[in-house]
JSON list of C-alpha atoms and ligand atoms in Angstrom, two decimals:
[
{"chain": "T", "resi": 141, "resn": "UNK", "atom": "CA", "xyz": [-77.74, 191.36, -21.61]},
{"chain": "T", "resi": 142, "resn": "UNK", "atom": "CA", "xyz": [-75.69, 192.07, -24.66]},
{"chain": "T", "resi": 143, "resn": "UNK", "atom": "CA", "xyz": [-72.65, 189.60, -25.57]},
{"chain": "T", "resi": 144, "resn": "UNK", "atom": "CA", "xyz": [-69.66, 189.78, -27.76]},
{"chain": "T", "resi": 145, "resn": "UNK", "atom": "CA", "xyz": [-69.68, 186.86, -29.92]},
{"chain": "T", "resi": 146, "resn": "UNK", "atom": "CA", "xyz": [-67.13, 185.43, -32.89]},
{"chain": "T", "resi": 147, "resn": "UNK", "atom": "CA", "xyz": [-69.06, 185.58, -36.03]},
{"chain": "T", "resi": 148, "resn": "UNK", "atom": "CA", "xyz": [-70.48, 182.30, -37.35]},
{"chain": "T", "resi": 149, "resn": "UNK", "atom": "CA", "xyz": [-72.58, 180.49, -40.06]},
{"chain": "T", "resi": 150, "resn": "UNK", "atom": "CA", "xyz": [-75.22, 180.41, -37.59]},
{"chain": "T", "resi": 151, "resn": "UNK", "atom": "CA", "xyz": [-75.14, 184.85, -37.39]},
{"chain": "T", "resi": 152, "resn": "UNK", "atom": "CA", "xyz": [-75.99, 185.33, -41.34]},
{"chain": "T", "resi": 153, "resn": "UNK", "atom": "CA", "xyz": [-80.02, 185.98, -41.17]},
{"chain": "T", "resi": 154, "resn": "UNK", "atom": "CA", "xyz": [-79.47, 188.04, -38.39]},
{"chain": "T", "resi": 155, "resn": "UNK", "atom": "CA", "xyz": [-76.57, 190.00, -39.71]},
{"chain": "T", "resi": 156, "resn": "UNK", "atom": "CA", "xyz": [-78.07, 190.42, -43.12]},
{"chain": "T", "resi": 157, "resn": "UNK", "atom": "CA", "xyz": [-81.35, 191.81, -40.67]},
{"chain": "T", "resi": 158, "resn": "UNK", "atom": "CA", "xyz": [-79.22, 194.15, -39.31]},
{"chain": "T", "resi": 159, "resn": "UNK", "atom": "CA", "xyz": [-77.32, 195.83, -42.42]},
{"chain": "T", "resi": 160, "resn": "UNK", "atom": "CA", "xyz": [-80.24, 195.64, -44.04]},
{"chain": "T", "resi": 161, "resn": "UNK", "atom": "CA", "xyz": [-82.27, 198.17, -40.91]},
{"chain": "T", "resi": 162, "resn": "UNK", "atom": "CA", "xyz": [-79.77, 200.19, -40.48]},
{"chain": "T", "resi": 163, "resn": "UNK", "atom": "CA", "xyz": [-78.33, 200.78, -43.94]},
{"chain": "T", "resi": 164, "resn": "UNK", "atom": "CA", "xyz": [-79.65, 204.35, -44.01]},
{"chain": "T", "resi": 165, "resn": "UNK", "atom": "CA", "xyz": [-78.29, 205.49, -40.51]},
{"chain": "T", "resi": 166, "resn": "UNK", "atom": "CA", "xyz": [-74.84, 204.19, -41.28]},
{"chain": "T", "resi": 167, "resn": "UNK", "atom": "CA", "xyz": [-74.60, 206.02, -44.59]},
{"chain": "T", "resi": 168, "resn": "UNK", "atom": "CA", "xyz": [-75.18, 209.08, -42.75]},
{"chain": "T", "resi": 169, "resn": "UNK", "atom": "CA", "xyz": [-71.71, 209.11, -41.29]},
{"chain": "T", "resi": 170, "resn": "UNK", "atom": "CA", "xyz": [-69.68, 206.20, -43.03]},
{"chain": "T", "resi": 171, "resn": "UNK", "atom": "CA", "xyz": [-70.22, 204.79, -46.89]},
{"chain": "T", "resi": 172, "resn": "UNK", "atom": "CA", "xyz": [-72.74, 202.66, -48.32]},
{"chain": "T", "resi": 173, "resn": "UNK", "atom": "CA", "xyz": [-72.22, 198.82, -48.28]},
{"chain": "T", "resi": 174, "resn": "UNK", "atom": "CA", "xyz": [-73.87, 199.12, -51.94]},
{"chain": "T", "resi": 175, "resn": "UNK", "atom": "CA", "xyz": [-76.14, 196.92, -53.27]},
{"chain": "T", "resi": 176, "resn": "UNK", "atom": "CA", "xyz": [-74.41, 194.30, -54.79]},
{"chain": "T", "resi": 177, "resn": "UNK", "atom": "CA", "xyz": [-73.26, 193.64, -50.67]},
{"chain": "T", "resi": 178, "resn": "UNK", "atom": "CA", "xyz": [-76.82, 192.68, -49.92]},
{"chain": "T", "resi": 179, "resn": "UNK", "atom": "CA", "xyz": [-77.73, 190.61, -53.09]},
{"chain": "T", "resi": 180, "resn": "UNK", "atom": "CA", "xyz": [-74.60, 188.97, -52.81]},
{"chain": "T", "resi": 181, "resn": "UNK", "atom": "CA", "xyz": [-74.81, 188.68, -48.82]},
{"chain": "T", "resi": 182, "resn": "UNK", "atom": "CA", "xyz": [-74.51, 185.22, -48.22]},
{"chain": "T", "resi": 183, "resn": "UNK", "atom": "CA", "xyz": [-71.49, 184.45, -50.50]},
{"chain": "T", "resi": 184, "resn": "UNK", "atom": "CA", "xyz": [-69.90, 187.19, -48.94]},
{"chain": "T", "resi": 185, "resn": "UNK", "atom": "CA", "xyz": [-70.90, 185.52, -45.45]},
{"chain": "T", "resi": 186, "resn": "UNK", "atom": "CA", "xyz": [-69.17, 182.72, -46.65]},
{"chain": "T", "resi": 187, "resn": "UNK", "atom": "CA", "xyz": [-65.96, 184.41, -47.38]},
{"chain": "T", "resi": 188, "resn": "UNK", "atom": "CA", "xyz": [-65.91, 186.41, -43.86]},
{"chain": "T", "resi": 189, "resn": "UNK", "atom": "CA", "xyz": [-65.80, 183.05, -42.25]},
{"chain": "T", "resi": 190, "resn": "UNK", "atom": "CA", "xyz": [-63.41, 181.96, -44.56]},
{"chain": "T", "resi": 191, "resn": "UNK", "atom": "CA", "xyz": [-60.84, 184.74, -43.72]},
{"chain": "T", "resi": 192, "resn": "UNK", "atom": "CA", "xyz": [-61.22, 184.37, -40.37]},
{"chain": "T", "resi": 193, "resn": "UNK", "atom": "CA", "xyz": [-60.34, 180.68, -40.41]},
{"chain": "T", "resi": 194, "resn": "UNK", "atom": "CA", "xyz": [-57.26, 181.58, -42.17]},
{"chain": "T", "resi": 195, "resn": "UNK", "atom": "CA", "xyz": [-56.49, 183.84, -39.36]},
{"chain": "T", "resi": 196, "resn": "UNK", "atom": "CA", "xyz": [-56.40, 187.40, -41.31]},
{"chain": "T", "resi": 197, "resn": "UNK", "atom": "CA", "xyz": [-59.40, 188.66, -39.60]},
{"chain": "T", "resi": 198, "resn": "UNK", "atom": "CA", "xyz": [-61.85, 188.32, -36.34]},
{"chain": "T", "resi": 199, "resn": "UNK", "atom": "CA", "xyz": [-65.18, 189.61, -36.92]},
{"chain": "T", "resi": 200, "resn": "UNK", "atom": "CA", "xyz": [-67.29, 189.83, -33.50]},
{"chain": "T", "resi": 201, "resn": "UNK", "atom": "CA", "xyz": [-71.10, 190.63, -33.34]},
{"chain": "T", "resi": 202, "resn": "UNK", "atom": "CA", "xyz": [-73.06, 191.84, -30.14]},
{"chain": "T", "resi": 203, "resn": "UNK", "atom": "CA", "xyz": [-75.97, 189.76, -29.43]},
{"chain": "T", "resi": 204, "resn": "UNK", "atom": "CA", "xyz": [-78.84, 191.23, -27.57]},
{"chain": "T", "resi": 205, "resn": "UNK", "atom": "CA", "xyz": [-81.48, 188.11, -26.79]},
{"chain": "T", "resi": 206, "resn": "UNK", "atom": "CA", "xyz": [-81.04, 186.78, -30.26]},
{"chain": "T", "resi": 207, "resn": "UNK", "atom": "CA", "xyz": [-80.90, 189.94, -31.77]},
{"chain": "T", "resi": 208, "resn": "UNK", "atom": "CA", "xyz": [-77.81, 191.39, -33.83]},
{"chain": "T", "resi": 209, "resn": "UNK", "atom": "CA", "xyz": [-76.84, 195.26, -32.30]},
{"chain": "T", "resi": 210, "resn": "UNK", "atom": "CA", "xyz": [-73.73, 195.75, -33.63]},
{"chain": "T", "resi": 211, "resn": "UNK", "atom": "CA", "xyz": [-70.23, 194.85, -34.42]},
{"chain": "T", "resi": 212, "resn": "UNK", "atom": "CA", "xyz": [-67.00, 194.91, -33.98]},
{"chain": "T", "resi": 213, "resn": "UNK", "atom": "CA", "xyz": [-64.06, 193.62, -36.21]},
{"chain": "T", "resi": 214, "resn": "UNK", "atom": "CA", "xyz": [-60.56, 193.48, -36.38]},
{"chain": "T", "resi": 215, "resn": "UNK", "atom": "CA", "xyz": [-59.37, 193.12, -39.98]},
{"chain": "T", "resi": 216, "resn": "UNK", "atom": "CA", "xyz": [-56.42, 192.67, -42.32]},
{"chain": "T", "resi": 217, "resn": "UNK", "atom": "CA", "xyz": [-53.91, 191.19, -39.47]},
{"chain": "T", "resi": 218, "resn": "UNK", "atom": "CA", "xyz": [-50.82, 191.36, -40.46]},
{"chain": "T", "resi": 219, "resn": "UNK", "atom": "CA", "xyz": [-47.33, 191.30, -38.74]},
{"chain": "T", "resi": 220, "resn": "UNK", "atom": "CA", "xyz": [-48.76, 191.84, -35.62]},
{"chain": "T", "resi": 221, "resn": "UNK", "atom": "CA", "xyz": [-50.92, 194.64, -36.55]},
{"chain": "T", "resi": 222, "resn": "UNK", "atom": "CA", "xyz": [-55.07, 194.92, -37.18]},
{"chain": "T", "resi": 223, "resn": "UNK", "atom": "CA", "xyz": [-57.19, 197.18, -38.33]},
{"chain": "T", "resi": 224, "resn": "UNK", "atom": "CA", "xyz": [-60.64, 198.13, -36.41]},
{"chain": "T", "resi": 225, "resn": "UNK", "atom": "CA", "xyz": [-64.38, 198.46, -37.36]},
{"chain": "T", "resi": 226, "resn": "UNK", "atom": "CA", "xyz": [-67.35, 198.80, -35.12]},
{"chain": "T", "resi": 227, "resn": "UNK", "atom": "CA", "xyz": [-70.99, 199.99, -35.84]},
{"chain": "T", "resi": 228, "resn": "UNK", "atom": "CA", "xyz": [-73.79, 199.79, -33.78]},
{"chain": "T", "resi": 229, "resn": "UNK", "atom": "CA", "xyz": [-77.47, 199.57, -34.55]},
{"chain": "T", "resi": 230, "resn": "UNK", "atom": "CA", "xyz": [-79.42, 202.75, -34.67]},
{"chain": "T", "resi": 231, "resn": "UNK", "atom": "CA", "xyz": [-81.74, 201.60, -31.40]},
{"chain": "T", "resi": 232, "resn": "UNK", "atom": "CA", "xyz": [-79.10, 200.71, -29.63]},
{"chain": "T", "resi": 233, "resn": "UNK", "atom": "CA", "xyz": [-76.97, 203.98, -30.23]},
{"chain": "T", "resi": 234, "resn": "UNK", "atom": "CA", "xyz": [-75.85, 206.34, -27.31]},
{"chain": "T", "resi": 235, "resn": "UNK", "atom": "CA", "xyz": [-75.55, 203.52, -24.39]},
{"chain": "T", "resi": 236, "resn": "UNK", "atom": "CA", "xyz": [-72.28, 202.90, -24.19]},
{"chain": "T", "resi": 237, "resn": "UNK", "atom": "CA", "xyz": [-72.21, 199.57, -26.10]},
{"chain": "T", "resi": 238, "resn": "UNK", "atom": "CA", "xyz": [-69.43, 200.90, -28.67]},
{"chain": "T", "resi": 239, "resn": "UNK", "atom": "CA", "xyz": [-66.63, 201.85, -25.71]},
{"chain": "T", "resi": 240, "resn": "UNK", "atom": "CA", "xyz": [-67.51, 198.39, -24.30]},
{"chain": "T", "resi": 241, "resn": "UNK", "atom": "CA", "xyz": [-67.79, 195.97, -27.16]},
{"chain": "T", "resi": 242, "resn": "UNK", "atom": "CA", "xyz": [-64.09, 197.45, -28.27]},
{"chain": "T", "resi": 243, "resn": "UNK", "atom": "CA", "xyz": [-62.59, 197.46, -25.15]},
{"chain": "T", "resi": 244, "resn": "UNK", "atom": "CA", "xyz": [-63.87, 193.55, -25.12]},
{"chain": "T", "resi": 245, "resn": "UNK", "atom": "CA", "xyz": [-62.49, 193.19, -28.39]},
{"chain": "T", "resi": 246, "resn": "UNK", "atom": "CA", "xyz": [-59.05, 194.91, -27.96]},
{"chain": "T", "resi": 247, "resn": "UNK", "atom": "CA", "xyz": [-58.25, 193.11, -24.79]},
{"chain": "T", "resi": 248, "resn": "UNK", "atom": "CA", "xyz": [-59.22, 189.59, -26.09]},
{"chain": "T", "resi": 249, "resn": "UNK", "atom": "CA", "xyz": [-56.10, 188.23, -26.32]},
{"chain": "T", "resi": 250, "resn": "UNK", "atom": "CA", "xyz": [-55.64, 187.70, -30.16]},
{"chain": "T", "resi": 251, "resn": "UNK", "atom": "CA", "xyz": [-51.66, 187.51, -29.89]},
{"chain": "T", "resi": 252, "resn": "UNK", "atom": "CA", "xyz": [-51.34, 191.48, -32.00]},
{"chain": "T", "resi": 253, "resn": "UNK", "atom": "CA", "xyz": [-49.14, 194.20, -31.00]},
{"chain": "T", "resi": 254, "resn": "UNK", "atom": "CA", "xyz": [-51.07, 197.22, -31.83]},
{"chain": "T", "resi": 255, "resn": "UNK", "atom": "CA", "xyz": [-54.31, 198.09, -33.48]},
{"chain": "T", "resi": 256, "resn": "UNK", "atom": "CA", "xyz": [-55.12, 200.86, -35.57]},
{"chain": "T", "resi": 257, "resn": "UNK", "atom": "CA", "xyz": [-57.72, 202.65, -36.69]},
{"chain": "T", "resi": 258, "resn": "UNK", "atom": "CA", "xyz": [-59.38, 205.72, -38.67]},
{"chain": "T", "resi": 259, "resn": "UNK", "atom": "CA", "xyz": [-62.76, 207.91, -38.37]},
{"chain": "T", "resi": 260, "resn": "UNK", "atom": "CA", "xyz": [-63.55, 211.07, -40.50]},
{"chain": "T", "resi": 261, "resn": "UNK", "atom": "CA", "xyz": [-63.38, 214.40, -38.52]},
{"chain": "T", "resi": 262, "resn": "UNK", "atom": "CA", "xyz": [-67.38, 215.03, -38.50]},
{"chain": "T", "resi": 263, "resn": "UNK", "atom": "CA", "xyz": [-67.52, 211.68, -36.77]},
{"chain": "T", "resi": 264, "resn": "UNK", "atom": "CA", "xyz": [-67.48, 212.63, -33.01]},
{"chain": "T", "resi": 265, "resn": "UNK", "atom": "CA", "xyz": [-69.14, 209.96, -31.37]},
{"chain": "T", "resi": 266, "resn": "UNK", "atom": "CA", "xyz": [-67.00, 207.48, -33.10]},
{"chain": "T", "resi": 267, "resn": "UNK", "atom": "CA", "xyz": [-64.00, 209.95, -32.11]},
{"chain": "T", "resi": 268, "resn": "UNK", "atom": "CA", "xyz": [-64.89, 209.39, -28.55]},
{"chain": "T", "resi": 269, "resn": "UNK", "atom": "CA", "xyz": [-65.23, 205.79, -28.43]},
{"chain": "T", "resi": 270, "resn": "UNK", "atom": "CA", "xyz": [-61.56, 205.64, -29.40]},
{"chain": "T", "resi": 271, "resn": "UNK", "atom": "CA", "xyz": [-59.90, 208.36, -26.96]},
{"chain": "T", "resi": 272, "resn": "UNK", "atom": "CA", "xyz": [-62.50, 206.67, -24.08]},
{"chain": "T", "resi": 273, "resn": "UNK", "atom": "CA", "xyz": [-61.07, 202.86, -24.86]},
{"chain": "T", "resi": 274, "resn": "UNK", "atom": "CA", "xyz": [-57.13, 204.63, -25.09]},
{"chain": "T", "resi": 275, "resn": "UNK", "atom": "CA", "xyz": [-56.27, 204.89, -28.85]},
{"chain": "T", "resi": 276, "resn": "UNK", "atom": "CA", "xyz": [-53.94, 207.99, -29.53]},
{"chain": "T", "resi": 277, "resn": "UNK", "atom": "CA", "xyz": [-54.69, 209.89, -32.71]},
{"chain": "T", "resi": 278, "resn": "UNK", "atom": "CA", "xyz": [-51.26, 209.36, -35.04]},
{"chain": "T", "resi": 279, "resn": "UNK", "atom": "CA", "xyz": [-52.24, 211.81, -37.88]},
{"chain": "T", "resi": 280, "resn": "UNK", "atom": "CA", "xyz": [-54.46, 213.09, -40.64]},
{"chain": "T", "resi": 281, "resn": "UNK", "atom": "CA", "xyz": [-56.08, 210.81, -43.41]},
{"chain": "T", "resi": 282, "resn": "UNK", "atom": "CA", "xyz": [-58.58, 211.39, -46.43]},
{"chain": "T", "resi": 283, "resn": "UNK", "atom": "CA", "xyz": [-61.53, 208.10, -46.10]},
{"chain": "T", "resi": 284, "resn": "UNK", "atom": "CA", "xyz": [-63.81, 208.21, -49.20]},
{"chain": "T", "resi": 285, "resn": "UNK", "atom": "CA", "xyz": [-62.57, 211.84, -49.56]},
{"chain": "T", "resi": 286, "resn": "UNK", "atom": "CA", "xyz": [-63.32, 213.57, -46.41]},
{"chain": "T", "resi": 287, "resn": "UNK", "atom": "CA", "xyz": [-60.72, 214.14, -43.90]},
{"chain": "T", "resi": 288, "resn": "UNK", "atom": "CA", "xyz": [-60.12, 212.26, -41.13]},
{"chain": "T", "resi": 289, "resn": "UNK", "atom": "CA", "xyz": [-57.89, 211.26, -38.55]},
{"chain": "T", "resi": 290, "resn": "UNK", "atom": "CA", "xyz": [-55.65, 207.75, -37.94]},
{"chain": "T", "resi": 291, "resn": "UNK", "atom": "CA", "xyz": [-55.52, 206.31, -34.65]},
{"chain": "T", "resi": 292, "resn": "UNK", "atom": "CA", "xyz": [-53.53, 203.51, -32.47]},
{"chain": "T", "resi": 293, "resn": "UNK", "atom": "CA", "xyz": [-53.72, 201.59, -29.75]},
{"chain": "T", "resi": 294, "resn": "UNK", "atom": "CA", "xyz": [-50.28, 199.91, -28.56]},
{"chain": "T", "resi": 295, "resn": "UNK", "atom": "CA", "xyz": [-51.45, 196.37, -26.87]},
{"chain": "T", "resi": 296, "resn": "UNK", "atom": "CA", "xyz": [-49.27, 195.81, -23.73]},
{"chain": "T", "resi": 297, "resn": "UNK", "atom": "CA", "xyz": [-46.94, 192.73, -24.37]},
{"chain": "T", "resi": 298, "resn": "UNK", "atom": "CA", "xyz": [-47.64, 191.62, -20.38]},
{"chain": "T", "resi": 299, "resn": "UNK", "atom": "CA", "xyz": [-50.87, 190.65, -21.44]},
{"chain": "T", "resi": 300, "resn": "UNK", "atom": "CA", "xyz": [-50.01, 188.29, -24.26]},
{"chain": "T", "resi": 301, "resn": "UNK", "atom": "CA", "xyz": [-47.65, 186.78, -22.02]},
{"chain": "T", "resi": 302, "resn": "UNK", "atom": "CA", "xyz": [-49.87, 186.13, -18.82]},
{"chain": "T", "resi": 303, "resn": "UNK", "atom": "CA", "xyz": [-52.32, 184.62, -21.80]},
{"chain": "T", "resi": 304, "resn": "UNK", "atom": "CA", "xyz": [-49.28, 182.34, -23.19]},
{"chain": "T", "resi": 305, "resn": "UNK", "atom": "CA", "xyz": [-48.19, 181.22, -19.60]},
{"chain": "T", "resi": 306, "resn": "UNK", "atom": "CA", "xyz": [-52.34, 180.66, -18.77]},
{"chain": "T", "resi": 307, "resn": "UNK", "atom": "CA", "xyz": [-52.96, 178.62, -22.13]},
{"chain": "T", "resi": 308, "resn": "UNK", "atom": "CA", "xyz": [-49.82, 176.55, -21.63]},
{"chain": "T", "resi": 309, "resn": "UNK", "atom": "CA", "xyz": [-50.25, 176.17, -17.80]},
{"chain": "D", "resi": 564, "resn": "LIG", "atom": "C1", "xyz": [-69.84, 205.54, -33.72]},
{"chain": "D", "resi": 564, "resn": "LIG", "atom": "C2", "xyz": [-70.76, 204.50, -33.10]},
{"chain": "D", "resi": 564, "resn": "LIG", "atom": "C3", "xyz": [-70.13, 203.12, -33.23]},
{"chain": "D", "resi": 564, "resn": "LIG", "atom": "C4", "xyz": [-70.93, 204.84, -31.61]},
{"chain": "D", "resi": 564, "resn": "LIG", "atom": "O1", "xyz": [-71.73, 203.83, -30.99]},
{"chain": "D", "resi": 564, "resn": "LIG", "atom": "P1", "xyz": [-72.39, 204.04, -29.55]},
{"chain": "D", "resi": 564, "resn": "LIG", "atom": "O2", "xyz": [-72.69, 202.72, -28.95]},
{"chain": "D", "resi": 564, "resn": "LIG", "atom": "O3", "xyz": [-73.48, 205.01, -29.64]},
{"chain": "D", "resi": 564, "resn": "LIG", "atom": "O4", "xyz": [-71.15, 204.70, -28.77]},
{"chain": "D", "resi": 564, "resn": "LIG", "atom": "P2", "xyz": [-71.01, 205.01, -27.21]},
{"chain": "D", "resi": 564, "resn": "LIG", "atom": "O5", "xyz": [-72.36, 205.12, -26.59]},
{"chain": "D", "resi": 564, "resn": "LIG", "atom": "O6", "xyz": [-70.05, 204.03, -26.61]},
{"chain": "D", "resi": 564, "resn": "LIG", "atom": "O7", "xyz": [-70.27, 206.42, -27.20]},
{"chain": "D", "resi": 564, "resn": "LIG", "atom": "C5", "xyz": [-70.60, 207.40, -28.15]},
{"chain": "D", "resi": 564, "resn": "LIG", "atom": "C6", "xyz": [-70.38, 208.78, -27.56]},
{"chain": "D", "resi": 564, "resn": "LIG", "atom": "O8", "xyz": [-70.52, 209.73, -28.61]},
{"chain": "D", "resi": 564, "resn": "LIG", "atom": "C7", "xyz": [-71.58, 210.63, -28.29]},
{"chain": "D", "resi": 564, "resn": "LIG", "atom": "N1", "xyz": [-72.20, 211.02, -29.54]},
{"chain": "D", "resi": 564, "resn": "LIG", "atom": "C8", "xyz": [-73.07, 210.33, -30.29]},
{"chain": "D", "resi": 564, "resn": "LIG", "atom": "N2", "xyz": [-73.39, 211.03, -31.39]},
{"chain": "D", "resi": 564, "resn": "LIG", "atom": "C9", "xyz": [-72.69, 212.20, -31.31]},
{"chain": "D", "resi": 564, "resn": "LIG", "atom": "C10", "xyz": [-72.59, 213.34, -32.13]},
{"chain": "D", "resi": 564, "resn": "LIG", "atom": "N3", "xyz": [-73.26, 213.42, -33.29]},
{"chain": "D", "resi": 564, "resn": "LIG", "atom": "N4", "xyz": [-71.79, 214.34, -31.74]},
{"chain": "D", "resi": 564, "resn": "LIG", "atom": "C11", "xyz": [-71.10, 214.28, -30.58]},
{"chain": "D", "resi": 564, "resn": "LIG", "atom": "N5", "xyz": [-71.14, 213.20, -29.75]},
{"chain": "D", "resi": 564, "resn": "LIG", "atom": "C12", "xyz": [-71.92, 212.19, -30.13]},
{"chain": "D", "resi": 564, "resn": "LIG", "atom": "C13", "xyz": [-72.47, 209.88, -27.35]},
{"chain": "D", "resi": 564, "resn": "LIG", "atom": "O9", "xyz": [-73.28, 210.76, -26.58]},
{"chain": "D", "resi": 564, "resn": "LIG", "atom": "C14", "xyz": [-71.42, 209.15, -26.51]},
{"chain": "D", "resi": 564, "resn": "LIG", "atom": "O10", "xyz": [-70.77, 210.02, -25.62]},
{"chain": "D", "resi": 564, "resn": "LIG", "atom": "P3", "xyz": [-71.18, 210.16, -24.08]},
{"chain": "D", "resi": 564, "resn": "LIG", "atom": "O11", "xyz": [-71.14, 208.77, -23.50]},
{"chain": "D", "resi": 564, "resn": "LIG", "atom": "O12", "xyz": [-70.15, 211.06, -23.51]},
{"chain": "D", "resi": 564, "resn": "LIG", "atom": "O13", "xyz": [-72.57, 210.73, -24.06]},
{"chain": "D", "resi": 564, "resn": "LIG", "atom": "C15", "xyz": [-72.17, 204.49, -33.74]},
{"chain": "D", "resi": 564, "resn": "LIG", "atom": "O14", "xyz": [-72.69, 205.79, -33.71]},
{"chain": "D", "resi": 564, "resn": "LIG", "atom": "C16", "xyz": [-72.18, 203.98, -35.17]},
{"chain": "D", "resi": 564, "resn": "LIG", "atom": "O15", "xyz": [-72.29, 202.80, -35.41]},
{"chain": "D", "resi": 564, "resn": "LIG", "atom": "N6", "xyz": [-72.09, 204.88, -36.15]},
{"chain": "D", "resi": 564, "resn": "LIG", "atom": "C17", "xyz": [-72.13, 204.50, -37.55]},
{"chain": "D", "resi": 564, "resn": "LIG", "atom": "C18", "xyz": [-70.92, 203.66, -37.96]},
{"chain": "D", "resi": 564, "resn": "LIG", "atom": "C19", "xyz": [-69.62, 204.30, -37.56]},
{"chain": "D", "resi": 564, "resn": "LIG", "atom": "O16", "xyz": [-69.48, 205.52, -37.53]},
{"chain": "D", "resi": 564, "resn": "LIG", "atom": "N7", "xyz": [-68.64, 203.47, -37.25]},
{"chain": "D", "resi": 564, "resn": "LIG", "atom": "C20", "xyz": [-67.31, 203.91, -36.90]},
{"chain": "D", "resi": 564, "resn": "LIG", "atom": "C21", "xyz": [-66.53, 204.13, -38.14]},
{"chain": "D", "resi": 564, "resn": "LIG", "atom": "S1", "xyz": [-64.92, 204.73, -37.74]}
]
């Protein structure tokens, strides 16, 4: 059974595992990490966990029996407002796990308002996972110089406050 997990220390052999197999499939679709990302992995590791302590950032990974599938982050947090990234391993592609693991993430209640997003045009399945989970395309963007679109997904206020009364109840 895959989880959804907050990144930790204890994630950086298996993340770096990860990356490192799927490198090639995800430069297919989305840029290259570059090199310098995996010689300098565990610094870099440190500095995730870092950000995330200091509340700019939740990075999430999805654990299948030990093994790193995917992820799912929510990144530069700022006035209520995050920015989303997923990718999911190559074997584990075409099940489903992306709609899930983001739905998970966007309804964990992190306290945000709305988050956003953006996919280039010739990337349909990551397209989907967005209109399936309710994000509403908002425009036209250029990522790494291909066209794409910008997305959001307003997060309903009801639910922060049912979390507020349940975490001070
Ligand atoms: C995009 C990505 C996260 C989707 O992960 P996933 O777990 O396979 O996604 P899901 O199974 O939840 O849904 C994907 C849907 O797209 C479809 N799909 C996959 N590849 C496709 C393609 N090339 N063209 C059209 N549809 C495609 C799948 O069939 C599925 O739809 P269905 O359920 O109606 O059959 C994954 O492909 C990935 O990691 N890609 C590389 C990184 C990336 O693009 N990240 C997003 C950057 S914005």
């Amino acid at each position: 059974m895959v989880s959804v997990e907050r990144l930790g220390a204890e994630h950086a052999d298996e993340l770096l595992r990860f990356e490192r197999e799927n490198r090639a499939y995800f430069a297919r679709v989305i840029p290259d990490r570059g090199d310098e990302y995996f010689a300098e992995f565990a610094e870099r590791h440190a500095a995730l966990l870092a950000m995330q302590d200091a509340g700019t950032d939740h990075f999430h990974v999805l654990v299948d029996d030990g093994r790193i599938v995917g992820r799912v982050n929510l990144v530069d947090i700022k006035d209520g407002s995050a920015e989303l990234g997923y990718r999911i391993a190559e074997s584990a592609a075409g099940r489903g796990l992306a709609t899930w693991a983001v739905r998970e993430v966007v309804s964990t209640p992190y306290g945000l308002r709305q988050i956003t997003a953006r996919t280039t045009v010739d990337n349909v399945a990551s397209q989907k996972v967005l209109a399936r989970v309710g994000f509403t395309r908002t425009g036209e963007v250029e990522l790494s110089g291909k066209p794409g679109y910008s997305y959001v997904l307003p997060i309903d206020p009801v639910d922060k406050l049912a979390h507020q009364g349940a975490a001070s109840g």
